[in-house]
Amino acid sequence: MMSEPTDGFQRTILPYNLFPRASRTARRGWNHMSDLPSILLAASEVVGFAKTGGLADVAGYLPLALARLGHPVAVIMPLYRSVRNGKEPIHTTEHILGVPLGRTILPCRLWRSELPESNIPVFLIENADFFERDNPERGLGIYQRSTPDGRKTDYPDNCARFVFFSRAVMEAAPYVGFAPDILHANDWQTALIPAYLRELYRHRPDYRRMRTLFTIHNIAFQGAYPHDLFHLTGLDFRIYNPHQLEFYGQFNSLKGGLVFSDWVNTVSPTYANEIRTPAFGCGMEGVLTERRDRLSGIVNGVDYDTWNTATDEHLAMNFTSENVVEGKAVCKADLQARFGLPHEARVPMLGMIARLTDQKGVDLVVKAADEMLKLPVQIVILGEGDPGWHAKLHAIRERYPKQVGLLIGFDEVLAHKIEAGSDLYLMPSQFEPSGLNQLYSLRYGTPPIVRTTGGLADTILDTTEESLLNSEPTGFRFQAYTPQALAGTVRWATHLYHERPETFLRIIRNGMKADWSWDRAALGYHKIYGRLVSERDGRRFAESA
Ligand code: ADP
């Protein structure tokens, strides 16, 4: 049976779980003849082009993994200055779009590049006034600039910039080389896309079959603006109400994604539940509870080419789970030397790499420091963020010069050395939508000590006497957000390290085996896309892919 051709390609309808996989030769390739749903992923940052956080990783790595499954996929982002001057070559296309913004229509050329080492298209929305101001040397980022006193502040026209971008994605969607089945929007910057599709575009033939997925990477950022900016969207004021795009007298971009998309997901199952509560929902718990039947979570992936102990060129010794004990001993000595700490082979080393903000639980580390440092442990911390935390951590380092190493700054090489050279990893976050460092730690043989929240709850299996009997624990968890709970868990983990080395090694090896790859995450997205397209086509959705 053939579906109606909408994009020039005939599609064979198969039960979803019988869709053919792409051949391995198409590994990093783009397969526009595939039977799987085709995806246009819109994001305000993409790794390899512009990055401020985890969103860029998802936007850069997920499409590669989707292409490996056989999905036709393209990415679309703003043409920032860093993209124009960046490593990846960019080319003009013949398409000049007219993008409505308020009462005007701005012309906008569509450019094209490709994800690094692939042929997956990255379409770029050009508007020099809006997007080509970033210049790190002058303290100008893609969303924020530094003020003379060192603080960061949002650009005053961010609302117009990302309303424009979202609308430009809608105008560009017919020109990406295939008819997208799914528009996949991410975070507040692209959250209006589902609203545009429902309100302004769905009746047009090119858009009729499109469906939307909206992914929340961090609900704390909502793109909320004074109501008088709503007119920029070109959307009817009918939908400026508390059930749709208004939130307490402001125009709230994020709600466009939460209310109008066909499916909402976030970056871990536990965070998907947490954001339905006032403690985590940042005001969106009501609307998310209304949408609970269409809300799910998928933990982000790790790029195991970059994070691979067998090949990582930053390590003093490469290792696998076979020779992990010897490998980590060499890496630990290297790490101690790097921080000027005494070379102590049998003193457990606790590592931590984080933005030093309240989210990451730095206050717990500071308050639990004396208790933890009574034990024979060393702690190394790499991070930057709130100057108040810098000062408090410096004070601890001064009190314990033989036990504490501290580097305030951003240093990717050192991050690799800390993951490999530590015996335990500290991640006592207040909240953690998905989290990457605990996943790197697992692969690097460094059992994480985490608070039971968000992606940490979903990825770390706690070590207890019971779990040691019944399952394969990978780390250590605590629930109460208290210094006592953190210090107590460190005591338990270091007790195992000293007294039950065979058990500790088993925990290390369990973690190293775990698969948190992008291929696993992509299967989760594949199922959501498949469900949306099955619904659209009136087919029964077969859950097992
Ligand atoms: P978040 O995105 O909330 O900051 P994640 O754990 O999801 O937290 O990801 C943080 C990423 O940034 C990791 O790749 C981590 O190694 C890296 N990182 C954070 N701070 C630093 C730093 N000071 N130096 C090097 N890498 C860092």
Coordinates of C-alpha atoms and ligand atoms in Angstrom, one line a residue:
M1 CA 0.0 0.0 0.0
M2 CA 1.3 3.4 -0.9
S3 CA 0.7 6.7 1.0
E4 CA -0.2 9.8 -1.0
P5 CA 3.0 11.4 -2.3
T6 CA 3.4 14.8 -0.7
D7 CA 7.1 15.5 -1.4
G8 CA 7.7 13.7 -4.6
F9 CA 8.7 10.5 -2.9
Q10 CA 6.4 7.5 -2.7
R11 CA 6.3 6.0 0.8
T12 CA 5.5 2.5 1.6
I13 CA 3.4 2.2 4.7
L14 CA 4.7 -0.5 7.1
P15 CA 3.9 -1.1 10.7
Y16 CA 6.3 1.2 12.5
N17 CA 8.4 -1.6 14.0
L18 CA 9.1 -3.0 10.5
F19 CA 10.6 0.1 9.0
P20 CA 13.9 -0.9 7.5
R21 CA 17.1 0.4 9.1
A22 CA 19.6 2.4 7.2
S23 CA 22.6 0.4 6.1
R24 CA 25.8 0.8 8.1
T25 CA 27.4 2.5 5.1
A26 CA 25.0 5.4 5.7
R27 CA 26.4 5.8 9.2
R28 CA 27.1 9.5 9.2
G29 CA 25.0 10.0 6.1
W30 CA 21.8 11.7 5.1
N31 CA 19.2 9.4 3.6
H32 CA 16.5 11.4 1.9
M33 CA 14.8 8.2 0.5
S34 CA 14.2 6.7 3.9
D35 CA 10.7 5.5 4.9
L36 CA 11.2 6.8 8.4
P37 CA 9.7 10.2 9.5
S38 CA 11.8 13.1 8.3
I39 CA 12.9 15.6 10.9
L40 CA 13.8 19.3 10.8
L41 CA 15.4 20.1 14.2
A42 CA 15.5 23.8 15.1
A43 CA 17.8 25.0 17.8
S44 CA 19.5 28.3 18.8
E45 CA 22.9 26.5 19.2
V46 CA 24.5 23.5 17.7
V47 CA 27.8 21.9 18.7
G48 CA 30.6 22.6 16.2
F49 CA 28.9 26.0 15.3
A50 CA 27.9 27.7 18.6
K51 CA 27.6 26.3 22.1
T52 CA 26.7 27.6 25.5
G53 CA 25.2 24.4 27.0
G54 CA 23.8 20.9 26.6
L55 CA 21.2 22.0 24.0
A56 CA 24.0 22.4 21.5
D57 CA 25.1 18.8 22.1
V58 CA 21.6 17.5 21.6
A59 CA 21.2 19.5 18.4
G60 CA 24.6 18.3 17.0
Y61 CA 24.8 14.7 18.1
L62 CA 21.1 13.5 18.1
P63 CA 20.8 14.2 14.3
L64 CA 23.9 12.0 13.6
A65 CA 22.3 9.2 15.6
L66 CA 18.9 9.7 13.9
A67 CA 20.6 9.5 10.5
R68 CA 22.3 6.2 11.6
L69 CA 18.8 4.8 12.3
G70 CA 17.7 6.0 8.8
H71 CA 15.8 9.2 9.4
P72 CA 16.1 12.0 6.9
V73 CA 17.2 14.8 9.1
A74 CA 18.3 18.5 8.9
V75 CA 19.2 21.1 11.4
I76 CA 18.3 24.8 11.4
M77 CA 19.9 27.5 13.5
P78 CA 20.8 31.3 13.3
L79 CA 23.8 32.3 11.2
Y80 CA 25.8 33.9 14.1
R81 CA 29.1 35.6 13.6
S82 CA 30.9 32.6 15.1
V83 CA 29.3 30.4 12.5
R84 CA 30.3 32.7 9.6
N85 CA 33.9 32.8 10.9
G86 CA 33.9 29.2 12.2
K87 CA 35.6 26.0 11.0
E88 CA 32.7 24.6 9.0
P89 CA 32.4 26.0 5.5
I90 CA 29.0 27.7 4.8
H91 CA 27.4 28.3 1.4
T92 CA 24.5 30.5 0.2
T93 CA 21.4 28.8 -1.2
E94 CA 19.1 30.4 -3.8
H95 CA 16.3 30.9 -1.2
I96 CA 15.5 34.4 0.1
L97 CA 12.7 34.2 2.5
G98 CA 10.3 37.0 3.5
V99 CA 10.0 36.7 7.3
P100 CA 7.1 38.7 9.0
L101 CA 8.1 40.4 12.2
G102 CA 5.5 42.7 13.7
R103 CA 4.3 45.0 10.9
T104 CA 7.3 44.4 8.7
I105 CA 8.6 41.7 6.4
L106 CA 12.3 41.2 6.7
P107 CA 14.1 39.5 3.8
C108 CA 16.4 36.7 4.9
R109 CA 18.8 34.6 2.9
L110 CA 19.0 30.9 3.8
W111 CA 22.5 29.5 4.0
R112 CA 23.7 26.0 4.3
S113 CA 26.5 24.0 6.0
E114 CA 26.8 20.5 7.3
L115 CA 27.3 18.9 10.7
P116 CA 31.0 18.2 11.2
E117 CA 32.3 15.0 9.5
S118 CA 28.8 14.3 8.0
N119 CA 26.6 15.3 5.2
I120 CA 23.7 16.2 7.4
P121 CA 22.5 19.7 6.3
V122 CA 22.6 22.6 8.7
F123 CA 20.5 25.5 7.4
L124 CA 21.4 28.9 8.6
I125 CA 19.1 31.9 9.0
E126 CA 20.9 35.1 8.0
N127 CA 20.1 38.5 9.6
A128 CA 23.3 40.3 10.4
D129 CA 21.6 42.8 12.8
F130 CA 20.1 40.1 14.9
F131 CA 22.7 37.4 14.7
E132 CA 26.2 38.6 13.8
R133 CA 27.0 40.6 17.0
D134 CA 28.7 37.8 19.0
N135 CA 32.4 38.4 19.7
P136 CA 33.8 36.7 22.8
E137 CA 36.8 39.1 22.9
R138 CA 34.5 42.0 23.5
G139 CA 32.3 40.1 25.9
L140 CA 29.5 39.5 23.4
G141 CA 27.9 36.1 23.4
I142 CA 25.0 34.7 21.4
Y143 CA 22.3 35.6 24.0
Q144 CA 24.1 37.9 26.5
R145 CA 26.8 40.5 26.8
S146 CA 29.2 41.2 29.7
T147 CA 28.7 44.5 31.5
P148 CA 31.7 46.6 32.7
D149 CA 31.3 45.1 36.2
G150 CA 31.7 41.6 34.9
R151 CA 28.0 40.5 35.1
K152 CA 26.2 39.0 32.1
T153 CA 23.0 40.5 30.8
D154 CA 20.6 39.4 28.1
Y155 CA 20.4 41.5 24.9
P156 CA 17.4 43.8 25.1
D157 CA 16.1 42.6 21.7
N158 CA 16.2 38.8 22.4
C159 CA 12.5 38.6 22.1
A160 CA 12.5 40.1 18.5
R161 CA 15.6 38.0 17.6
F162 CA 14.1 34.6 18.5
V163 CA 10.5 35.5 17.4
F164 CA 12.2 36.2 14.0
F165 CA 14.2 33.0 14.1
S166 CA 11.2 30.9 14.9
R167 CA 9.2 32.5 12.1
A168 CA 12.1 32.1 9.7
V169 CA 12.2 28.4 10.5
M170 CA 8.5 28.2 9.4
E171 CA 9.3 30.0 6.2
A172 CA 12.4 27.9 5.5
A173 CA 10.7 24.5 6.2
P174 CA 9.6 23.8 2.6
Y175 CA 13.2 24.4 1.3
V176 CA 15.2 21.9 3.3
G177 CA 15.4 19.2 0.6
F178 CA 12.5 17.0 2.0
A179 CA 9.1 17.6 3.4
P180 CA 9.6 17.4 7.1
D181 CA 7.2 15.1 8.9
I182 CA 8.3 16.5 12.2
L183 CA 9.4 20.0 13.3
H184 CA 11.4 19.4 16.4
A185 CA 11.7 22.6 18.4
N186 CA 14.0 23.1 21.5
D187 CA 13.7 25.4 24.5
W188 CA 12.1 28.9 24.5
Q189 CA 14.1 30.3 21.6
T190 CA 12.2 28.0 19.2
A191 CA 9.1 27.4 21.3
L192 CA 6.8 29.5 19.0
I193 CA 7.2 27.0 16.1
P194 CA 4.4 24.7 17.3
A195 CA 2.2 27.8 17.8
Y196 CA 2.9 29.0 14.3
L197 CA 2.2 25.7 12.8
R198 CA -1.2 25.4 14.5
E199 CA -2.3 29.0 14.2
L200 CA -0.8 30.2 10.9
Y201 CA 0.6 27.5 8.7
R202 CA -1.2 24.2 9.1
H203 CA -3.8 25.0 6.4
R204 CA -1.1 25.5 3.7
P205 CA -0.4 22.4 1.6
D206 CA 3.3 22.2 2.3
Y207 CA 2.7 22.2 6.1
R208 CA -0.5 20.1 6.4
R209 CA 1.4 16.9 7.3
M210 CA 3.9 18.4 9.6
R211 CA 3.7 17.5 13.3
T212 CA 5.7 19.1 16.2
L213 CA 7.8 17.8 19.1
F214 CA 9.0 20.3 21.7
T215 CA 11.9 19.4 24.0
I216 CA 12.6 21.2 27.3
H217 CA 16.3 21.3 28.2
N218 CA 15.9 23.6 31.2
I219 CA 12.6 25.0 32.2
A220 CA 14.1 27.8 34.2
F221 CA 14.6 29.8 30.9
Q222 CA 11.2 30.8 29.5
G223 CA 11.7 33.8 27.2
A224 CA 9.1 35.9 29.1
Y225 CA 8.6 39.5 27.9
P226 CA 6.3 42.5 28.4
H227 CA 2.9 41.9 26.8
D228 CA 3.5 44.8 24.3
L229 CA 6.1 42.7 22.5
F230 CA 3.5 40.0 21.7
H231 CA 2.6 41.9 18.5
L232 CA 6.0 40.9 17.0
T233 CA 4.8 37.3 16.7
G234 CA 2.0 38.1 14.3
L235 CA -0.2 35.7 16.2
D236 CA -3.8 36.6 17.0
F237 CA -4.3 38.2 20.5
R238 CA -7.0 35.6 21.0
I239 CA -4.2 33.2 22.1
Y240 CA -2.7 35.7 24.5
N241 CA -4.5 34.3 27.5
P242 CA -3.4 32.4 30.6
H243 CA -4.2 29.0 29.0
Q244 CA -2.0 29.8 26.0
L245 CA 0.8 32.3 25.6
E246 CA 0.3 34.6 28.6
F247 CA 1.8 34.0 32.0
Y248 CA 0.9 36.5 34.8
G249 CA 0.7 39.5 32.4
Q250 CA 3.7 38.6 30.3
F251 CA 4.1 37.0 26.9
N252 CA 5.8 33.7 27.6
S253 CA 7.5 32.1 24.6
L254 CA 8.0 28.7 26.3
K255 CA 4.3 28.2 26.6
G256 CA 4.1 28.1 22.8
G257 CA 5.9 24.8 22.9
L258 CA 4.2 23.5 26.0
V259 CA 0.7 24.2 24.8
F260 CA 0.7 23.9 21.0
S261 CA 3.1 21.0 20.3
D262 CA 1.9 17.5 19.5
W263 CA 4.3 16.1 22.1
V264 CA 6.5 17.6 24.8
N265 CA 9.5 15.9 26.1
T266 CA 12.4 16.7 28.3
V267 CA 15.9 15.3 28.9
S268 CA 15.1 12.6 31.6
P269 CA 12.1 10.7 32.8
T270 CA 12.5 11.9 36.4
Y271 CA 12.8 15.6 35.3
A272 CA 9.6 15.1 33.2
N273 CA 7.8 14.2 36.5
E274 CA 9.6 16.8 38.6
I275 CA 8.6 19.7 36.4
R276 CA 5.0 18.9 37.0
T277 CA 5.5 20.0 40.6
P278 CA 5.9 23.6 42.0
A279 CA 9.4 22.9 43.3
F280 CA 10.8 22.3 39.8
G281 CA 8.2 23.6 37.3
C282 CA 9.1 27.3 37.6
G283 CA 5.4 28.1 37.2
M284 CA 4.8 25.7 34.3
E285 CA 3.6 22.8 36.5
G286 CA -0.1 23.5 35.8
V287 CA 0.2 23.5 32.1
L288 CA 2.5 20.5 32.2
T289 CA 0.1 18.6 34.4
E290 CA -2.6 19.2 31.8
R291 CA -0.3 17.8 29.1
R292 CA 0.9 14.8 31.2
D293 CA -0.4 12.3 28.7
R294 CA 1.9 13.8 26.1
L295 CA 4.9 14.5 28.2
S296 CA 7.9 12.1 28.5
G297 CA 11.7 12.1 29.1
I298 CA 14.8 10.8 27.3
V299 CA 18.2 11.0 28.9
N300 CA 20.8 12.8 26.7
G301 CA 23.6 10.8 25.2
V302 CA 27.4 10.9 25.5
D303 CA 29.7 11.3 22.5
Y304 CA 31.7 8.1 23.2
D305 CA 34.3 9.1 20.5
T306 CA 35.3 12.1 22.7
W307 CA 34.9 10.3 26.0
N308 CA 36.7 7.0 25.5
T309 CA 39.3 5.9 28.0
A310 CA 40.9 3.6 25.5
T311 CA 41.8 6.5 23.1
D312 CA 41.6 9.7 25.1
E313 CA 44.8 11.5 24.3
H314 CA 44.5 13.7 27.5
L315 CA 45.1 10.8 29.8
A316 CA 48.5 9.8 31.3
M317 CA 47.5 6.2 30.5
N318 CA 44.8 4.8 28.4
F319 CA 42.8 1.9 29.8
T320 CA 39.7 -0.3 29.5
S321 CA 37.7 -2.1 32.1
E322 CA 40.3 -4.9 32.0
N323 CA 43.2 -2.8 33.3
V324 CA 41.2 -0.1 34.9
V325 CA 42.9 -0.4 38.3
E326 CA 46.4 0.1 36.9
G327 CA 45.2 2.8 34.4
K328 CA 43.4 4.8 37.0
A329 CA 46.4 4.6 39.4
V330 CA 48.6 6.2 36.7
C331 CA 45.9 8.9 35.9
K332 CA 45.5 9.6 39.6
A333 CA 49.2 10.2 40.1
D334 CA 49.2 12.6 37.1
L335 CA 46.2 14.4 38.5
Q336 CA 47.8 14.8 42.0
A337 CA 50.9 16.2 40.3
R338 CA 48.8 18.6 38.2
F339 CA 47.2 20.0 41.4
G340 CA 50.3 19.9 43.5
L341 CA 48.8 17.4 45.9
P342 CA 50.9 14.7 47.7
H343 CA 51.1 11.4 45.8
E344 CA 48.9 9.1 47.8
A345 CA 48.0 6.0 45.9
R346 CA 45.5 4.7 48.5
V347 CA 43.7 7.9 49.5
P348 CA 40.5 8.1 47.5
M349 CA 40.3 11.1 45.2
L350 CA 36.9 12.9 44.8
G351 CA 36.5 14.9 41.6
M352 CA 34.0 17.6 40.7
I353 CA 33.6 19.6 37.4
A354 CA 30.8 22.0 37.3
R355 CA 29.4 25.5 36.7
L356 CA 29.7 26.8 40.2
T357 CA 26.1 27.8 40.6
D358 CA 23.4 27.0 43.2
Q359 CA 22.0 24.4 40.8
K360 CA 25.1 22.2 41.1
G361 CA 24.9 21.9 44.9
V362 CA 28.2 23.8 45.6
D363 CA 26.7 24.9 48.9
L364 CA 26.5 21.3 50.1
V365 CA 30.1 20.7 49.2
V366 CA 31.1 23.8 51.1
K367 CA 29.1 22.9 54.1
A368 CA 30.1 19.3 54.1
A369 CA 33.8 20.0 53.5
D370 CA 35.1 19.7 57.0
E371 CA 33.1 16.5 57.6
M372 CA 34.4 15.0 54.3
L373 CA 38.0 16.1 54.8
K374 CA 38.1 14.4 58.2
L375 CA 38.2 11.3 56.2
P376 CA 41.5 10.3 54.4
V377 CA 40.3 11.8 51.1
Q378 CA 41.6 14.3 48.5
I379 CA 39.2 16.5 46.6
V380 CA 39.8 18.3 43.3
I381 CA 37.4 20.8 41.9
L382 CA 37.3 22.5 38.5
G383 CA 34.7 25.1 37.7
E384 CA 33.7 28.7 37.4
G385 CA 30.6 30.7 38.1
D386 CA 29.4 32.6 41.0
P387 CA 32.3 34.6 42.6
G388 CA 30.8 34.0 46.0
W389 CA 31.4 30.3 45.6
H390 CA 34.9 30.9 44.2
A391 CA 35.9 32.7 47.4
K392 CA 34.4 30.0 49.7
L393 CA 36.2 27.2 47.8
H394 CA 39.5 29.1 47.9
A395 CA 39.1 29.3 51.7
I396 CA 38.6 25.5 51.9
R397 CA 41.7 25.0 49.7
E398 CA 43.7 27.2 52.1
R399 CA 42.6 25.3 55.1
Y400 CA 43.4 21.9 53.6
P401 CA 46.3 22.4 51.2
K402 CA 47.4 18.8 51.2
Q403 CA 43.9 17.5 50.5
V404 CA 42.2 20.0 48.2
G405 CA 43.0 21.0 44.6
L406 CA 41.0 23.9 43.0
L407 CA 41.1 25.4 39.6
I408 CA 38.7 28.3 38.8
G409 CA 38.2 28.3 35.1
F410 CA 37.1 26.3 32.1
D411 CA 39.6 23.6 31.0
E412 CA 38.5 20.7 28.8
V413 CA 41.7 18.8 29.0
L414 CA 41.7 19.0 32.8
A415 CA 38.1 17.8 32.8
H416 CA 39.2 14.6 31.1
K417 CA 42.1 14.1 33.6
I418 CA 39.7 14.6 36.5
E419 CA 37.2 12.1 35.2
A420 CA 40.0 9.5 34.7
G421 CA 42.1 10.2 37.8
S422 CA 39.4 10.4 40.4
D423 CA 38.1 7.4 42.4
L424 CA 34.7 9.0 43.0
Y425 CA 32.8 11.8 41.4
L426 CA 30.7 14.4 43.3
M427 CA 27.5 15.7 41.7
P428 CA 25.1 16.8 44.5
S429 CA 22.9 18.9 42.3
Q430 CA 19.7 20.6 43.5
F431 CA 18.2 19.8 40.2
E432 CA 19.7 18.2 37.1
P433 CA 17.5 18.0 33.9
S434 CA 19.8 15.3 32.4
G435 CA 23.5 15.8 33.4
L436 CA 26.6 14.7 31.4
N437 CA 29.4 14.5 34.0
Q438 CA 27.9 11.5 35.8
L439 CA 27.8 9.7 32.5
Y440 CA 31.4 10.5 31.7
S441 CA 32.3 9.3 35.2
L442 CA 30.6 6.0 34.7
R443 CA 32.5 5.4 31.5
Y444 CA 35.8 6.6 33.1
G445 CA 35.5 4.1 36.0
T446 CA 34.7 6.8 38.6
P447 CA 31.5 5.9 40.5
P448 CA 29.4 9.0 40.9
I449 CA 28.0 10.3 44.2
V450 CA 24.8 12.0 43.2
R451 CA 21.7 13.5 44.7
T452 CA 18.5 11.6 43.6
T453 CA 17.1 14.1 41.2
G454 CA 16.4 14.4 37.4
G455 CA 18.8 12.6 35.1
L456 CA 21.0 11.6 38.1
A457 CA 18.1 9.5 39.5
D458 CA 17.6 7.9 36.1
T459 CA 21.2 7.0 35.4
I460 CA 22.9 6.0 38.7
L461 CA 21.9 2.8 40.4
D462 CA 22.6 3.2 44.2
T463 CA 24.9 0.9 46.0
T464 CA 23.3 -0.7 49.1
E465 CA 23.8 -4.1 50.6
E466 CA 20.5 -5.1 48.9
S467 CA 21.4 -3.8 45.5
L468 CA 24.7 -5.5 45.7
L469 CA 22.8 -8.8 46.1
N470 CA 20.0 -8.2 43.6
S471 CA 21.4 -6.0 40.8
E472 CA 24.5 -4.2 39.4
P473 CA 24.9 -0.8 41.2
T474 CA 26.9 1.9 39.5
G475 CA 27.3 4.6 42.0
F476 CA 26.0 6.2 45.2
R477 CA 22.8 8.3 45.8
F478 CA 21.3 10.4 48.5
Q479 CA 18.0 12.1 48.7
A480 CA 18.0 14.8 51.4
Y481 CA 19.5 18.0 50.3
T482 CA 21.7 18.3 53.4
P483 CA 25.5 18.4 54.0
Q484 CA 25.0 15.4 56.4
A485 CA 23.5 13.3 53.7
L486 CA 26.3 14.1 51.3
A487 CA 29.1 13.5 53.9
G488 CA 27.4 10.2 55.0
T489 CA 27.3 9.0 51.4
V490 CA 31.0 9.9 50.9
R491 CA 31.8 7.9 54.1
W492 CA 29.9 4.8 52.8
A493 CA 31.6 5.0 49.4
T494 CA 35.1 5.4 50.8
H495 CA 34.4 2.6 53.3
L496 CA 33.8 0.3 50.4
Y497 CA 36.9 1.6 48.6
H498 CA 39.1 0.7 51.5
E499 CA 37.4 -2.3 53.0
R500 CA 35.8 -4.1 50.1
P501 CA 38.0 -3.4 47.1
E502 CA 36.5 -6.3 45.1
T503 CA 33.0 -4.8 45.5
F504 CA 34.3 -1.4 44.6
L505 CA 35.8 -2.8 41.4
R506 CA 32.6 -4.4 40.6
I507 CA 30.8 -1.1 40.9
I508 CA 33.4 0.5 38.6
R509 CA 33.0 -2.2 36.0
N510 CA 29.2 -2.0 36.1
G511 CA 29.4 1.7 35.3
M512 CA 31.9 1.3 32.5
K513 CA 29.6 -1.2 30.8
A514 CA 26.5 1.0 30.9
D515 CA 25.4 2.3 27.5
W516 CA 24.4 6.0 27.6
S517 CA 25.2 6.6 23.9
W518 CA 23.3 8.9 21.5
D519 CA 22.2 5.8 19.6
R520 CA 20.2 4.8 22.7
A521 CA 18.8 8.3 23.1
A522 CA 17.9 8.4 19.3
L523 CA 15.8 5.3 19.7
G524 CA 13.6 7.2 22.2
Y525 CA 13.1 10.1 19.8
H526 CA 12.5 7.6 17.0
K527 CA 9.6 6.2 18.9
I528 CA 8.1 9.6 19.6
Y529 CA 8.4 10.7 15.9
G530 CA 6.9 7.3 14.9
R531 CA 3.9 7.7 17.2
L532 CA 3.2 11.2 15.9
V533 CA 3.3 10.1 12.3
S534 CA 1.3 7.0 13.0
E535 CA -1.4 9.2 14.6
R536 CA -1.4 11.5 11.7
D537 CA -1.8 8.7 9.2
G538 CA -4.5 6.9 11.2
R539 CA -2.3 3.9 11.8
R540 CA -1.9 2.0 15.0
F541 CA 1.4 2.7 16.7
A542 CA 3.6 -0.3 17.4
E543 CA 5.5 0.5 20.6
S544 CA 8.5 -1.8 20.1
A545 CA 10.8 -0.3 17.5
Ligands
ADP1 P1 25.3 21.7 32.7 O1 24.9 21.6 31.2 O2 24.1 22.0 33.6 O3 26.4 22.7 32.9 P2 26.2 19.0 32.5 O4 26.8 18.0 33.4 O5 25.0 18.5 31.7 O6 25.8 20.3 33.2 O7 27.3 19.4 31.4 C1 28.4 20.1 31.8 C2 29.4 20.0 30.7 O8 30.3 21.1 30.8 C3 30.2 18.8 30.8 O9 30.7 18.5 29.5 C4 31.4 19.3 31.7 O10 32.5 18.5 31.6 C5 31.6 20.7 31.1 N1 32.2 21.6 32.1 C6 31.5 22.3 33.0 N2 32.3 23.2 33.7 C7 33.6 23.0 33.1 C8 34.9 23.5 33.4 N3 35.0 24.5 34.3 N4 35.9 23.1 32.6 C9 35.7 22.1 31.7 N5 34.5 21.6 31.4 C10 33.4 22.0 32.1

